[in-house]
PDB file of C-alpha atoms in Angstrom:
ATOM      1  CA  UNK A 187     135.949  85.152  84.169  1.00 50.00           C
ATOM      2  CA  UNK A 188     138.463  87.872  83.371  1.00 58.00           C
ATOM      3  CA  UNK A 189     140.880  88.673  86.240  1.00 57.00           C
ATOM      4  CA  UNK A 190     139.197  92.033  87.083  1.00 64.00           C
ATOM      5  CA  UNK A 191     135.708  90.548  86.917  1.00 58.00           C
ATOM      6  CA  UNK A 192     136.796  87.514  88.929  1.00 60.00           C
ATOM      7  CA  UNK A 193     138.217  89.867  91.579  1.00 55.00           C
ATOM      8  CA  UNK A 194     134.916  91.702  91.798  1.00 53.00           C
ATOM      9  CA  UNK A 195     133.000  88.440  91.789  1.00 55.00           C
ATOM     10  CA  UNK A 196     135.048  86.999  94.642  1.00 58.00           C
ATOM     11  CA  UNK A 197     135.417  90.031  96.845  1.00 54.00           C
ATOM     12  CA  UNK A 198     132.051  91.746  96.315  1.00 54.00           C
ATOM     13  CA  UNK A 199     129.906  88.676  95.751  1.00 54.00           C
ATOM     14  CA  UNK A 200     126.951  90.698  94.478  1.00 52.00           C
ATOM     15  CA  UNK A 201     128.820  91.806  91.369  1.00 50.00           C
ATOM     16  CA  UNK A 202     128.286  89.792  88.174  1.00 50.00           C
ATOM     17  CA  UNK A 203     130.251  90.644  85.015  1.00 55.00           C
ATOM     18  CA  UNK A 204     131.127  93.966  86.569  1.00 55.00           C
ATOM     19  CA  UNK A 205     127.491  94.953  86.937  1.00 57.00           C
ATOM     20  CA  UNK A 206     125.734  95.077  90.357  1.00 54.00           C
ATOM     21  CA  UNK A 207     123.163  92.276  90.218  1.00 53.00           C
ATOM     22  CA  UNK A 208     120.930  90.383  92.579  1.00 53.00           C
ATOM     23  CA  UNK A 209     121.061  87.441  90.177  1.00 54.00           C
ATOM     24  CA  UNK A 210     124.616  86.597  91.285  1.00 53.00           C
ATOM     25  CA  UNK A 211     123.290  83.929  93.614  1.00 54.00           C
ATOM     26  CA  UNK A 212     121.719  82.232  90.596  1.00 54.00           C
ATOM     27  CA  UNK A 213     125.040  82.208  88.734  1.00 53.00           C
ATOM     28  CA  UNK A 214     126.757  81.113  91.947  1.00 54.00           C
ATOM     29  CA  UNK A 215     124.482  78.082  92.201  1.00 50.00           C
ATOM     30  CA  UNK A 216     125.172  77.062  88.598  1.00 44.00           C
TER      31      UNK A 216
END
């Protein structure tokens, strides 16, 4: 992940690729 997207991913959790998404848990599990 790019630094900005990684920041969002780590600190917001529900943000995937900079887009609010409920599928983040799916990506998190893979």
